[in-house]
Coordinates of C-alpha atoms in Angstrom, one line a residue:
Chain M
M201 CA -54.9 42.9 -166.5
T202 CA -57.3 45.4 -165.2
E203 CA -57.1 46.6 -161.6
A204 CA -59.5 44.6 -159.4
K205 CA -61.7 46.3 -157.0
R206 CA -60.0 46.3 -153.5
V207 CA -61.3 44.3 -150.6
P208 CA -62.2 46.5 -147.5
G209 CA -61.0 45.3 -144.2
Y210 CA -59.5 46.1 -140.8
T211 CA -56.0 45.9 -139.3
C212 CA -54.5 46.4 -135.9
A213 CA -51.3 48.4 -135.9
Q214 CA -50.2 46.9 -132.6
C215 CA -50.4 43.1 -133.2
N216 CA -50.8 42.9 -137.0
W217 CA -54.2 41.2 -136.8
F218 CA -56.3 41.7 -139.9
D219 CA -59.6 40.5 -141.2
V220 CA -62.5 41.6 -143.5
F221 CA -65.2 41.7 -140.8
Q222 CA -66.0 44.9 -139.0
V223 CA -64.9 45.0 -135.4
T224 CA -64.9 47.8 -132.9
S225 CA -61.5 46.8 -131.4
C226 CA -58.9 44.2 -132.1
P227 CA -60.1 40.8 -131.0
R228 CA -56.6 39.8 -130.0
C229 CA -55.3 42.8 -128.1
N230 CA -58.4 45.0 -127.8
R231 CA -56.7 48.1 -129.2
P232 CA -58.3 50.3 -131.8
V233 CA -58.3 49.0 -135.4
Q234 CA -57.9 50.9 -138.7
E235 CA -59.9 50.5 -141.9
T236 CA -57.8 49.3 -144.8
L237 CA -58.1 48.1 -148.4
F238 CA -56.6 44.8 -149.3
S239 CA -55.7 43.8 -152.8
G240 CA -58.6 42.7 -154.9
R241 CA -56.6 39.7 -156.2
G242 CA -56.3 36.3 -154.6
K243 CA -56.0 32.6 -155.2
V244 CA -58.5 29.8 -154.6
A245 CA -57.2 27.6 -151.7
S246 CA -60.2 25.2 -152.0
F247 CA -63.8 25.3 -153.2
T248 CA -67.0 23.4 -153.3
V249 CA -70.3 23.5 -155.2
I250 CA -73.4 23.8 -152.9
R251 CA -76.1 21.6 -154.3
Y252 CA -78.3 21.3 -151.1
P253 CA -78.5 24.8 -149.8
P254 CA -79.6 26.1 -146.4
T255 CA -82.9 28.0 -145.9
G256 CA -83.0 31.1 -148.0
F257 CA -80.5 30.0 -150.7
E258 CA -82.7 27.5 -152.5
K259 CA -83.1 29.6 -155.6
E260 CA -79.4 30.3 -156.0
S261 CA -78.0 26.7 -156.1
P262 CA -75.9 25.2 -157.4
Y263 CA -73.2 27.9 -156.5
V264 CA -69.5 27.9 -155.9
V265 CA -68.2 28.7 -152.4
A266 CA -64.4 29.0 -152.0
L267 CA -61.6 29.8 -149.5
V268 CA -59.6 32.6 -151.2
D269 CA -56.2 33.7 -150.1
I270 CA -56.1 37.5 -150.7
E271 CA -52.7 38.6 -152.1
D272 CA -51.7 40.9 -149.2
G273 CA -54.5 40.1 -146.8
P274 CA -56.4 37.3 -145.0
R275 CA -57.9 34.1 -146.1
V276 CA -61.6 34.7 -146.7
M277 CA -64.7 32.6 -147.6
G278 CA -66.7 33.9 -150.5
R279 CA -68.5 33.1 -153.7
I280 CA -66.8 32.5 -157.0
V281 CA -69.2 33.7 -159.7
A282 CA -68.2 31.2 -162.4
K283 CA -69.2 27.8 -163.8
P284 CA -68.0 25.1 -161.3
E285 CA -66.0 23.3 -163.9
E286 CA -63.9 26.4 -164.6
V287 CA -62.7 26.7 -161.0
Q288 CA -59.6 25.0 -159.7
I289 CA -57.4 25.0 -156.6
G290 CA -54.9 27.8 -157.4
S291 CA -57.1 29.7 -159.8
S292 CA -56.5 33.5 -159.7
V293 CA -59.6 35.5 -158.8
S294 CA -60.6 39.1 -158.7
F295 CA -62.9 40.8 -156.2
L296 CA -66.3 41.8 -157.5
G297 CA -67.8 43.3 -154.4
N298 CA -69.7 42.6 -151.2
S299 CA -73.0 44.4 -151.8
T300 CA -75.0 41.2 -151.5
G301 CA -73.8 40.5 -147.9
K302 CA -71.0 38.2 -149.1
L303 CA -67.7 38.5 -150.8
E304 CA -67.9 37.8 -154.5
F305 CA -65.0 37.0 -156.8
T306 CA -64.7 36.2 -160.5
L307 CA -62.1 34.3 -162.4
Chain H
M9 CA -55.4 4.4 -109.4
R10 CA -57.7 7.4 -109.2
G11 CA -60.1 7.6 -112.1
A12 CA -63.7 7.6 -113.3
A13 CA -65.4 4.4 -114.4
I14 CA -68.3 3.5 -116.5
I15 CA -70.7 1.2 -114.7
G16 CA -73.8 1.4 -116.9
V17 CA -74.5 1.8 -120.7
G18 CA -77.7 2.7 -122.6
M19 CA -78.4 3.4 -126.2
T20 CA -81.5 3.8 -128.4
P21 CA -81.4 2.5 -132.0
V22 CA -80.5 5.4 -134.4
T23 CA -83.4 5.8 -136.8
S24 CA -84.9 8.4 -139.1
G25 CA -88.5 8.9 -138.2
S26 CA -88.8 7.0 -134.9
G27 CA -91.7 9.2 -133.9
K28 CA -90.2 9.5 -130.5
S29 CA -89.8 12.9 -128.8
L30 CA -86.4 14.3 -127.7
T31 CA -87.4 13.5 -124.1
Q32 CA -88.6 9.9 -124.9
L33 CA -85.3 9.2 -126.6
F34 CA -83.2 10.5 -123.7
V35 CA -85.2 8.7 -121.0
E36 CA -85.0 5.5 -123.0
A37 CA -81.2 5.6 -123.0
A38 CA -80.8 6.9 -119.5
T39 CA -83.1 4.3 -118.0
Q40 CA -81.2 1.5 -119.8
A41 CA -77.9 2.9 -118.4
I42 CA -79.2 3.2 -114.9
E43 CA -80.7 -0.3 -114.9
D44 CA -77.5 -1.7 -116.4
S45 CA -75.5 -0.1 -113.5
G46 CA -77.7 -1.2 -110.6
V47 CA -77.5 2.3 -109.0
S48 CA -80.6 3.7 -107.4
S49 CA -79.6 7.3 -106.8
I50 CA -78.0 9.8 -109.2
D51 CA -76.1 12.9 -107.9
S52 CA -76.1 14.9 -111.1
I53 CA -77.1 14.7 -114.7
Y54 CA -75.3 16.1 -117.8
V55 CA -77.3 16.3 -121.0
G56 CA -75.4 16.7 -124.3
N57 CA -77.4 18.2 -127.2
M58 CA -76.7 20.5 -130.1
M59 CA -79.9 21.6 -131.9
S60 CA -83.0 21.3 -129.7
G61 CA -83.3 25.1 -129.4
F62 CA -83.3 25.4 -133.2
L63 CA -85.3 22.4 -134.3
Q64 CA -87.6 21.7 -131.4
N65 CA -87.8 25.2 -130.0
Q66 CA -86.9 23.7 -126.7
E67 CA -84.1 24.6 -124.3
H68 CA -83.6 24.0 -120.6
L69 CA -82.8 20.4 -121.3
G70 CA -81.2 19.8 -117.9
A71 CA -84.4 20.2 -115.9
L72 CA -86.6 18.9 -118.7
M73 CA -84.8 15.5 -118.7
A74 CA -84.4 15.3 -114.9
T75 CA -88.2 15.8 -114.7
A76 CA -88.9 13.3 -117.4
M77 CA -86.8 10.7 -115.6
G78 CA -88.6 11.4 -112.3
R79 CA -85.5 12.7 -110.8
E80 CA -86.5 16.4 -110.3
G81 CA -84.4 18.0 -107.6
V82 CA -81.1 16.6 -108.9
P83 CA -78.7 19.2 -110.4
S84 CA -78.9 18.7 -114.2
Y85 CA -76.8 20.6 -116.8
K86 CA -77.3 21.0 -120.5
V87 CA -73.9 20.8 -122.2
E88 CA -73.3 22.0 -125.8
G89 CA -70.3 21.7 -128.1
A90 CA -71.9 21.3 -131.5
C91 CA -71.5 17.8 -132.9
A92 CA -69.2 17.0 -130.1
S93 CA -71.8 17.7 -127.4
G94 CA -71.9 14.1 -126.4
G95 CA -68.1 14.0 -125.9
V96 CA -68.2 17.3 -124.1
A97 CA -71.0 16.2 -121.8
A98 CA -69.0 13.1 -120.9
N99 CA -65.9 15.3 -120.3
A100 CA -68.0 17.4 -117.9
G101 CA -69.3 14.3 -116.1
V102 CA -65.9 12.8 -115.7
K103 CA -64.6 16.1 -114.1
A104 CA -67.6 16.0 -111.7
V105 CA -66.7 12.5 -110.6
L106 CA -62.9 13.3 -110.3
S107 CA -63.7 16.4 -108.3
G108 CA -65.1 14.1 -105.6
L109 CA -68.1 16.4 -105.3
E110 CA -70.5 14.0 -107.1
G111 CA -70.6 10.3 -106.4
V112 CA -72.8 8.9 -109.2
V113 CA -73.3 10.9 -112.4
L114 CA -75.5 10.2 -115.4
V115 CA -74.1 11.6 -118.7
G116 CA -76.4 11.3 -121.6
A117 CA -76.8 12.9 -125.0
V118 CA -79.7 13.2 -127.4
E119 CA -80.5 14.6 -130.8
K120 CA -83.7 14.5 -132.9
M121 CA -83.1 15.5 -136.5
S122 CA -85.8 13.7 -138.5
G123 CA -89.1 15.3 -139.3
Y124 CA -87.5 18.6 -140.6
T125 CA -86.7 19.7 -144.1
T126 CA -83.2 19.4 -145.4
P127 CA -82.7 23.2 -145.6
Q128 CA -83.8 23.4 -141.9
V129 CA -81.4 20.8 -140.7
T130 CA -78.7 22.3 -143.0
S131 CA -79.3 25.7 -141.4
G132 CA -79.2 24.2 -137.9
L133 CA -75.9 22.5 -138.5
M134 CA -74.4 25.8 -139.6
M135 CA -74.8 27.0 -136.0
A136 CA -71.5 25.2 -135.3
E137 CA -69.7 27.8 -137.5
D138 CA -69.3 31.5 -136.9
K139 CA -72.7 32.0 -138.5
A140 CA -72.6 35.8 -138.6
R141 CA -69.4 35.7 -140.7
V142 CA -69.8 32.8 -143.1
A143 CA -73.4 31.9 -143.4
G144 CA -74.0 34.8 -145.8
T145 CA -72.0 32.9 -148.4
G146 CA -74.6 30.2 -148.4
V147 CA -72.0 27.6 -147.4
T148 CA -73.3 24.5 -145.7
F149 CA -71.6 22.1 -143.2
V150 CA -71.2 19.5 -146.0
G151 CA -69.7 22.3 -148.1
L152 CA -67.1 23.2 -145.5
N153 CA -66.1 19.5 -145.2
A154 CA -66.1 19.3 -149.0
M155 CA -63.5 22.1 -149.2
I156 CA -61.4 20.1 -146.7
A157 CA -61.8 17.0 -148.8
R158 CA -60.8 18.8 -152.0
Q159 CA -57.7 20.3 -150.5
Y160 CA -56.7 17.0 -148.8
M161 CA -57.0 15.0 -152.0
H162 CA -55.1 17.7 -153.9
R163 CA -52.3 18.2 -151.4
Y164 CA -51.6 14.5 -150.7
N165 CA -52.6 13.1 -154.1
V166 CA -55.2 10.8 -152.5
P167 CA -58.0 9.6 -154.9
H168 CA -61.6 9.7 -153.9
E169 CA -61.6 5.9 -153.9
A170 CA -59.3 5.9 -150.9
L171 CA -61.6 8.2 -148.9
A172 CA -64.7 6.1 -149.9
G173 CA -63.0 3.1 -148.3
F174 CA -63.9 4.5 -144.9
S175 CA -67.6 4.6 -145.7
V176 CA -67.4 1.0 -146.9
L177 CA -65.7 -0.1 -143.7
C178 CA -68.4 1.6 -141.6
H179 CA -71.3 0.0 -143.5
E180 CA -69.6 -3.4 -143.2
N181 CA -69.4 -3.1 -139.4
A182 CA -72.9 -1.8 -139.0
L183 CA -74.4 -4.9 -140.5
D184 CA -73.8 -6.6 -137.1
N185 CA -75.1 -3.7 -135.0
P186 CA -78.9 -4.0 -134.3
R187 CA -79.0 -0.3 -133.3
A188 CA -77.4 1.0 -136.5
Q189 CA -79.4 3.3 -138.8
F190 CA -78.1 1.7 -142.0
H191 CA -77.9 -2.1 -142.6
K192 CA -76.7 -2.0 -146.1
K193 CA -73.4 -3.2 -147.5
I194 CA -71.9 -0.7 -150.0
T195 CA -68.9 -0.7 -152.3
V196 CA -66.4 2.0 -153.3
E197 CA -68.2 2.1 -156.6
D198 CA -71.5 2.8 -154.8
V199 CA -69.9 5.8 -153.0
L200 CA -68.4 7.2 -156.2
Q201 CA -71.7 6.9 -158.1
S202 CA -73.9 8.3 -155.4
P203 CA -75.3 11.8 -156.0
L204 CA -73.0 14.9 -155.4
V205 CA -74.0 16.8 -152.3
A206 CA -71.2 19.4 -152.2
D207 CA -68.4 18.6 -154.7
P208 CA -66.4 16.5 -154.3
L209 CA -68.4 14.9 -151.5
R210 CA -71.2 12.5 -152.5
L211 CA -74.1 11.1 -150.6
F212 CA -72.3 8.0 -149.3
D213 CA -69.3 10.2 -148.1
C214 CA -71.8 11.8 -145.7
S215 CA -73.5 10.6 -142.5
G216 CA -77.3 10.7 -142.6
I217 CA -79.9 12.5 -140.6
G218 CA -81.1 10.5 -137.6
D219 CA -82.6 10.5 -134.1
G220 CA -80.9 8.8 -131.1
A221 CA -79.7 9.0 -127.5
A222 CA -77.0 7.3 -125.5
A223 CA -76.1 7.4 -121.8
L224 CA -73.5 6.3 -119.3
V225 CA -73.5 6.0 -115.6
L226 CA -70.2 7.2 -114.2
T227 CA -68.7 6.9 -110.7
S228 CA -65.3 6.7 -109.1
L229 CA -63.2 3.6 -109.8
E230 CA -63.3 2.8 -106.1
N231 CA -67.1 3.1 -105.9
A232 CA -67.5 1.2 -109.2
R233 CA -66.4 -2.1 -107.6
K234 CA -69.5 -2.1 -105.4
F235 CA -71.5 -2.5 -108.6
T236 CA -69.4 -4.5 -111.0
D237 CA -66.3 -6.7 -111.0
S238 CA -65.3 -5.5 -114.4
P239 CA -65.7 -1.7 -114.6
V240 CA -64.4 0.1 -117.7
T241 CA -62.0 2.9 -116.7
I242 CA -62.0 6.3 -118.3
A243 CA -58.2 6.7 -118.2
A244 CA -58.3 10.1 -119.9
S245 CA -61.0 12.7 -120.8
C246 CA -59.5 15.6 -122.7
M247 CA -60.8 18.4 -124.9
A248 CA -59.3 21.1 -127.0
T249 CA -60.6 23.9 -129.2
D250 CA -59.4 25.6 -132.3
R251 CA -60.4 28.8 -134.2
V252 CA -64.1 28.5 -134.8
S253 CA -64.2 29.1 -138.5
L254 CA -62.6 27.2 -141.4
Y255 CA -61.4 30.4 -143.1
Q256 CA -59.3 31.2 -140.0
R257 CA -57.1 28.1 -140.4
P258 CA -53.9 28.2 -142.4
D259 CA -54.0 24.4 -142.9
I260 CA -57.4 22.8 -143.4
T261 CA -56.1 19.2 -143.9
T262 CA -55.4 18.7 -140.2
F263 CA -57.4 19.3 -137.0
E264 CA -55.0 20.9 -134.6
A265 CA -57.5 20.3 -131.7
S266 CA -57.6 16.6 -132.5
R267 CA -53.8 16.4 -132.2
K268 CA -53.9 18.4 -129.0
A269 CA -56.7 16.6 -127.3
S270 CA -55.4 13.2 -128.2
G271 CA -51.8 14.1 -127.2
Q272 CA -53.0 15.1 -123.8
A273 CA -55.1 12.0 -123.5
Y274 CA -52.2 9.7 -124.4
E275 CA -50.1 11.4 -121.7
A276 CA -52.8 11.3 -119.1
A277 CA -53.6 7.7 -119.7
G278 CA -50.0 6.6 -119.9
V279 CA -50.4 5.0 -123.3
K280 CA -49.2 5.5 -126.8
A281 CA -51.1 5.4 -130.1
E282 CA -49.8 1.9 -130.8
D283 CA -51.4 0.6 -127.6
V284 CA -54.9 1.5 -128.8
D285 CA -56.7 -1.6 -130.2
V286 CA -60.2 -0.3 -130.6
L287 CA -61.0 3.2 -132.0
E288 CA -64.1 5.3 -132.6
V289 CA -63.6 8.4 -134.8
H290 CA -65.9 11.2 -135.9
D291 CA -66.5 10.2 -139.5
A292 CA -69.3 12.6 -140.2
F293 CA -67.7 12.7 -143.7
S294 CA -65.4 10.1 -145.1
V295 CA -62.5 12.5 -145.3
L296 CA -62.8 13.2 -141.6
G297 CA -62.4 9.5 -140.8
I298 CA -59.2 9.3 -142.7
M299 CA -57.8 12.6 -141.3
A300 CA -58.6 11.4 -137.8
L301 CA -56.4 8.3 -138.3
E302 CA -53.6 10.7 -139.1
D303 CA -54.3 13.4 -136.5
L304 CA -54.6 10.8 -133.7
G305 CA -51.1 9.5 -134.5
F306 CA -51.8 6.2 -136.4
A307 CA -50.5 7.3 -139.8
S308 CA -48.5 10.2 -141.3
K309 CA -50.4 12.9 -143.2
G310 CA -51.8 11.7 -146.4
L311 CA -51.4 8.0 -145.5
G312 CA -54.5 7.4 -143.3
A313 CA -56.4 5.7 -146.1
R314 CA -53.8 3.0 -146.4
L315 CA -54.7 1.7 -142.9
V316 CA -58.2 1.1 -144.1
K317 CA -57.1 -0.4 -147.4
D318 CA -54.7 -2.8 -145.7
G319 CA -57.3 -4.1 -143.3
V320 CA -55.7 -2.6 -140.2
C321 CA -59.0 -0.8 -139.3
A322 CA -61.2 -3.9 -139.8
R323 CA -62.7 -5.5 -136.7
D324 CA -60.1 -8.3 -136.9
G325 CA -57.3 -5.8 -137.6
R326 CA -54.7 -4.3 -135.3
L327 CA -56.7 -1.1 -134.9
A328 CA -60.4 -2.0 -135.0
T329 CA -62.1 1.2 -136.1
N330 CA -65.8 2.3 -135.8
T331 CA -66.7 -1.2 -134.8
F332 CA -70.4 -0.6 -134.6
G333 CA -70.6 1.4 -137.9
G334 CA -69.4 4.8 -136.9
L335 CA -71.2 8.0 -137.7
K336 CA -71.6 7.0 -141.3
A337 CA -73.6 3.8 -140.7
R338 CA -74.5 3.5 -137.0
G339 CA -75.8 7.0 -137.6
H340 CA -75.0 10.5 -136.5
P341 CA -77.7 12.1 -134.3
V342 CA -75.2 15.0 -134.0
G343 CA -75.1 15.9 -130.4
A344 CA -75.4 12.3 -129.3
S345 CA -72.7 10.7 -131.4
G346 CA -69.9 11.4 -129.0
M347 CA -71.8 9.5 -126.3
Y348 CA -72.6 6.6 -128.6
Q349 CA -68.8 6.2 -129.2
L350 CA -68.1 5.9 -125.5
A351 CA -71.0 3.5 -124.9
E352 CA -69.7 1.3 -127.8
L353 CA -66.2 1.4 -126.5
A354 CA -67.4 0.4 -123.0
L355 CA -69.3 -2.6 -124.6
Q356 CA -66.1 -3.6 -126.5
L357 CA -63.9 -3.4 -123.4
S358 CA -66.3 -5.4 -121.2
N359 CA -66.9 -8.1 -123.9
K360 CA -70.5 -7.2 -124.3
A361 CA -70.3 -6.0 -127.9
G362 CA -72.2 -9.1 -129.3
K363 CA -71.6 -9.7 -133.0
C364 CA -69.5 -6.5 -133.2
Q365 CA -67.1 -7.8 -130.5
V366 CA -63.4 -7.5 -131.5
P367 CA -61.2 -10.3 -130.4
K368 CA -58.8 -8.4 -128.2
A369 CA -59.8 -5.0 -126.7
T370 CA -57.9 -3.6 -123.8
V371 CA -57.4 0.1 -124.7
G372 CA -60.0 2.2 -126.6
L373 CA -59.9 5.7 -127.9
A374 CA -62.8 7.9 -129.0
Q375 CA -62.5 11.2 -130.9
S376 CA -65.5 13.5 -131.2
V377 CA -65.5 16.6 -133.3
G378 CA -67.7 19.7 -132.9
G379 CA -68.0 22.2 -135.6
I380 CA -65.4 22.2 -138.4
G381 CA -62.6 20.7 -136.1
T382 CA -63.3 23.3 -133.6
T383 CA -64.2 21.5 -130.4
I384 CA -62.6 18.0 -130.1
T385 CA -62.8 15.5 -127.3
A386 CA -60.5 12.5 -126.8
H387 CA -61.4 9.8 -124.4
I388 CA -59.2 6.8 -123.6
L389 CA -60.9 3.9 -122.0
K390 CA -59.3 0.8 -120.5
R391 CA -60.6 -2.6 -119.5
G392 CA -60.8 -3.5 -115.8
D393 CA -58.6 -1.4 -113.6

């Protein structure tokens, strides 16, 4: 297996809070947070196929949105770039990037 | 007994394309409730609504509705808790009455969703999520619930047919409700063959897009006896919140806020789940109806659908559920649905439910859900005192 790109995130050394969204201080204990890199591997906790998209996503549908449990990090919501019929609960996924403003994974 | 009572009920029909404005809808329901109660003066108004700022470009609904009702001068609050706005407005009104500071309170809720494109409404509903964090994925509200449904079916080995039974039940009950949005009997097959909206959820797993308003007049139980011999008591009005976003929940097959709010409500009302004989749950999607049966204490996890299959939830069953059609078939004008539930329970408990009347109704429970299980109200209503 090739090494997947790692998922950038934030952690709090005080209370062990972590997430992938940028914050200026820990939302739980208000102490400073540190940048970190979570594993780029995860498993699909659940997923759906969006067939009636919101404004701005009309040209992309249908597309797969999933909850992914990052190996050593948080649960995140992101896209799985794959055919819907190939995705299952429990599928292993690798991080592709977040340059489009959303986390993208591949099978 | 100290408590709040419902002395007046009003509801508009739920329709798609009524042509009525937000204000007209609210005033119609509020006027009905006030006439039903016989009160002349109102001490305060609580207006539940979710999306007027987004869809109608209109806020300041408190003063807007007070003015439209010809009751300018009265304190009037807009209350918002996403799809639970109606339940939350009722909760605020009950607290106002119980505080003793306000004698007669009008609680109403309204939503107008028709006349907009599906992407517009879809974007509006996403305001109930942590939009800055998850909207970039292109997920929709149906999509979030679809992820719940898939995980639920997977974990508890429940087939789609079992979830579909909830939609069938609601459509059956709505046939007798003149205010219902849908008067159409459906079968499990119809649900399973309807178009996919967000896999695995199909069109008939989902509530529709509608306009509507409902309102109640509340006062203290003591004061209520001046207006009616048979007031409906609000024995408990409780609310709980959970982490706002679906990705923040370790278990997406249960709504912790539902368990919390209902647990507090049972305790406050001095009743147990088995005492409830008429139930209104927030079935915006079939899976939510089934999960509610479990989270409210009527079935173990994974077994909610059996209650529907065995006829327990039918109007002549031990736990008559969504007796006027629920969100699926009465309709789900989102911010108003929680108020419809309470209005319908009040009719059941005062024997005014017409063809929807259940044979024996003494304790009613309503559960309203805002966001993806994020803000949940639980109200327990009782007949008489």
